[in-house]
């Protein structure tokens, strides 16, 4: 966690995270969003919007169940020029406030079909060059750095302003994804609890 006053980082290992329980999870997440000067409510708000997009996808799909998967949260440690200028309610209706999240709708379907067929093929149907994927076309459906920067510029121009905050929330660790014919209630339960805690932090 970046600390602006000392230009340094606080580090918490996996044992710290595993030690968090129902009574301490809010404090633990608050530490992640505290930069030594302020609680980064702009980053929390942007995170909530992105987690809501993931939840919407999970509530609408019944093809996969995820076990031992994770969410990766990353935000820019240096505050934007005007952080927190929008409320959560305003940002939810602002055009362009939500970035496209993880290509979830397409990449998971592709991942599953590739797994069943036992072959390797790019999400974008890219051609291989001696078995090496080009930097902008990844087999897991993620876009390369150059493409992400292009998307960010497009998003700024469409919205007519900077995004709410430089925040990424990505689903990671897909070693245990299994076919299903019912919604993944476990993942949905976890996402709803996460959103509840993030809202509690935001409201304090």
C-alpha positions as MATLAB code, in Angstrom:
seq = 'XXXXXXXXXXXXXXXXXXXXXXXXXXXXXXXXXXXXXXXXXXXXXXXXXXXXXXXXXXXXXXXXXXXXXXXXXXXXXXXXXXXXXXXXXXXXXXXXXXXXXXXXXXXXXXXXXXXXXXXXXXXXXXXXXXXXXXXXXXXXXXXXXXXXXXXXXXXXXXXXXXXXXXXXXXXXXXXXXXXXXXXXXXXXXXXXXXXXXXXXXXXX';
ca = [
       0.000    0.000    0.000;
       1.565    3.269   -1.150;
       2.087    5.930    1.530;
       2.232    9.422    0.068;
       3.897   11.127    3.044;
       6.965    8.888    3.111;
       6.929    7.841   -0.562;
       7.127    4.239    0.632;
       4.996    1.115    0.792;
       3.417   -0.885    3.602;
       3.448   -4.599    2.867;
       1.098   -7.236    4.256;
       1.757  -10.897    3.539;
      -0.709  -13.702    2.869;
      -0.782  -14.676    6.535;
      -2.153  -11.241    7.405;
      -4.932  -11.652    4.861;
      -5.765  -15.182    5.952;
      -6.002  -13.974    9.534;
      -8.821  -11.553    8.731;
     -12.221  -12.678    9.998;
     -15.751  -11.275    9.990;
     -14.910   -8.757   12.733;
     -11.623   -7.571   11.183;
     -12.214   -7.690    7.421;
     -13.440   -4.094    7.290;
     -10.341   -2.843    9.082;
      -8.128   -4.932    6.812;
      -9.682   -3.575    3.630;
      -9.552   -0.045    5.021;
      -5.776   -0.381    5.405;
      -5.553   -1.260    1.731;
      -7.307    1.971    0.759;
      -5.548    4.249    3.301;
      -2.543    6.060    1.834;
      -1.133    7.415    5.103;
      -2.933   10.700    4.613;
      -6.526    9.984    3.579;
      -8.858    7.074    3.001;
      -9.031    6.760   -0.792;
     -12.807    6.923   -1.147;
     -12.402    7.553   -4.877;
     -10.641    4.192   -5.252;
     -13.254    2.471   -3.065;
     -16.075    3.928   -5.176;
     -14.433    2.809   -8.420;
     -13.817   -0.635   -6.907;
     -17.477   -0.962   -5.935;
     -18.562   -0.176   -9.489;
     -16.227   -2.821  -10.902;
     -17.210   -5.489   -8.389;
     -20.861   -4.751   -9.212;
     -20.120   -5.499  -12.878;
     -18.596   -8.852  -11.931;
     -21.594   -9.610   -9.712;
     -23.987   -8.789  -12.575;
     -22.174  -11.290  -14.765;
     -22.285  -14.010  -12.120;
     -25.988  -13.444  -11.493;
     -26.679  -13.870  -15.201;
     -24.615  -16.993  -15.879;
     -25.072  -20.632  -14.942;
     -22.314  -22.251  -16.984;
     -19.379  -22.110  -14.551;
     -18.536  -22.585  -10.891;
     -15.330  -21.041   -9.541;
     -13.382  -22.480   -6.625;
     -10.342  -20.835   -4.996;
     -10.509  -17.954   -7.471;
      -9.497  -14.450   -6.393;
     -10.104  -10.813   -7.149;
      -7.074   -8.620   -7.759;
      -7.507   -4.960   -6.773;
      -5.007   -2.394   -8.051;
      -5.240    1.378   -7.817;
      -2.928    4.278   -8.532;
      -1.279    5.347   -5.274;
      -0.981    9.011   -6.195;
      -4.377   10.710   -6.013;
      -5.950   12.147   -9.135;
      -6.145   15.965   -9.290;
      -9.752   16.021   -8.067;
     -10.459   12.772   -6.208;
     -13.877   12.117   -4.754;
     -15.525   14.845   -6.780;
     -18.393   12.508   -7.626;
     -20.588   10.632   -5.222;
     -21.201    6.939   -5.781;
     -24.738    7.661   -6.980;
     -23.521   10.271   -9.472;
     -20.740    8.071  -10.778;
     -23.153    5.194  -11.359;
     -25.094    7.260  -13.873;
     -22.201    9.222  -15.350;
     -21.438    8.145  -18.942;
     -18.165    6.272  -19.209;
     -17.730    5.981  -15.437;
     -17.464    2.198  -15.589;
     -14.710    0.663  -17.623;
     -15.244   -2.559  -19.503;
     -14.374   -5.222  -16.948;
     -12.144   -8.150  -17.828;
     -13.954   -9.052  -21.064;
     -15.842  -11.432  -18.785;
     -18.727  -12.150  -21.131;
     -16.434  -13.466  -23.827;
     -13.205  -14.642  -22.228;
     -14.784  -17.163  -19.824;
     -16.778  -18.788  -22.606;
     -13.642  -18.972  -24.705;
     -11.632  -20.359  -21.789;
     -14.193  -23.092  -21.183;
     -14.415  -24.123  -24.827;
     -10.629  -24.223  -25.111;
     -10.446  -26.372  -22.018;
     -12.997  -28.838  -23.415;
     -11.313  -29.026  -26.826;
      -7.853  -29.307  -25.311;
      -6.428  -26.773  -27.713;
      -4.938  -23.326  -27.414;
      -6.512  -20.514  -29.373;
      -6.563  -16.764  -28.864;
      -9.667  -14.979  -27.627;
      -9.240  -12.705  -30.622;
      -8.530  -15.591  -33.012;
      -4.994  -14.280  -33.401;
      -2.460  -16.060  -35.532;
       0.535  -17.571  -33.819;
       4.097  -16.904  -34.827;
       6.216  -19.897  -33.794;
       3.962  -20.489  -30.814;
       4.406  -16.960  -29.395;
       1.407  -14.711  -28.769;
       1.710  -11.105  -29.819;
       1.712   -8.589  -26.984;
      -1.758   -7.246  -27.799;
      -3.431  -10.658  -28.249;
      -3.366  -12.910  -25.226;
      -4.841  -16.421  -25.160;
      -6.650  -15.762  -21.865;
      -8.728  -12.942  -23.320;
      -6.797  -10.180  -21.569;
      -5.675   -7.282  -23.669;
      -2.085   -6.145  -23.974;
      -0.761   -2.945  -22.457;
      -0.961   -0.963  -25.698;
      -4.616   -1.941  -26.201;
      -5.485   -1.048  -22.608;
      -3.970    2.401  -23.064;
      -5.997    2.866  -26.270;
      -9.166    1.887  -24.409;
      -8.360    4.326  -21.603;
      -7.961    7.181  -24.113;
     -11.233    6.234  -25.838;
     -12.985    6.147  -22.491;
     -11.707    9.612  -21.586;
     -12.873   11.076  -24.886;
     -16.295    9.409  -24.653;
     -16.858   10.618  -21.120;
     -15.367   14.039  -21.758;
     -13.417   13.739  -18.514;
     -10.923   11.614  -16.623;
     -12.203    8.254  -15.336;
     -13.412    8.266  -11.744;
     -10.155    6.722  -10.549;
      -7.283    4.604  -11.859;
      -8.571    1.313  -10.467;
      -8.536   -2.215  -11.816;
     -10.458   -5.147  -10.370;
      -9.650   -8.421  -12.123;
     -10.717  -11.993  -11.588;
      -7.611  -14.191  -11.292;
      -6.661  -17.789  -10.417;
      -8.780  -19.951  -12.704;
      -7.252  -23.343  -11.878;
     -10.539  -24.672  -10.497;
     -13.353  -23.648  -12.839;
     -15.948  -26.330  -13.526;
     -18.975  -26.589  -15.804;
     -22.347  -26.133  -14.167;
     -26.014  -25.675  -14.977;
     -26.935  -23.480  -11.988;
     -25.655  -20.072  -10.824;
     -22.505  -20.029   -8.707;
     -24.162  -19.070   -5.406;
     -20.874  -19.297   -3.497;
     -19.160  -16.669   -5.649;
     -22.289  -14.498   -5.632;
     -22.425  -14.721   -1.828;
     -18.783  -13.665   -1.581;
     -19.194  -10.736   -3.967;
     -22.255   -9.448   -2.105;
     -20.418   -9.600    1.210;
     -17.424   -7.823   -0.306;
     -19.685   -5.061   -1.630;
     -21.331   -4.756    1.785;
     -17.963   -4.244    3.476;
     -16.793   -1.741    0.834;
     -20.010    0.265    1.273;
     -19.515    0.259    5.057;
     -15.989    1.627    4.653;
     -17.224    4.274    2.241;
     -19.997    5.430    4.554;
     -17.822    5.843    7.673;
];
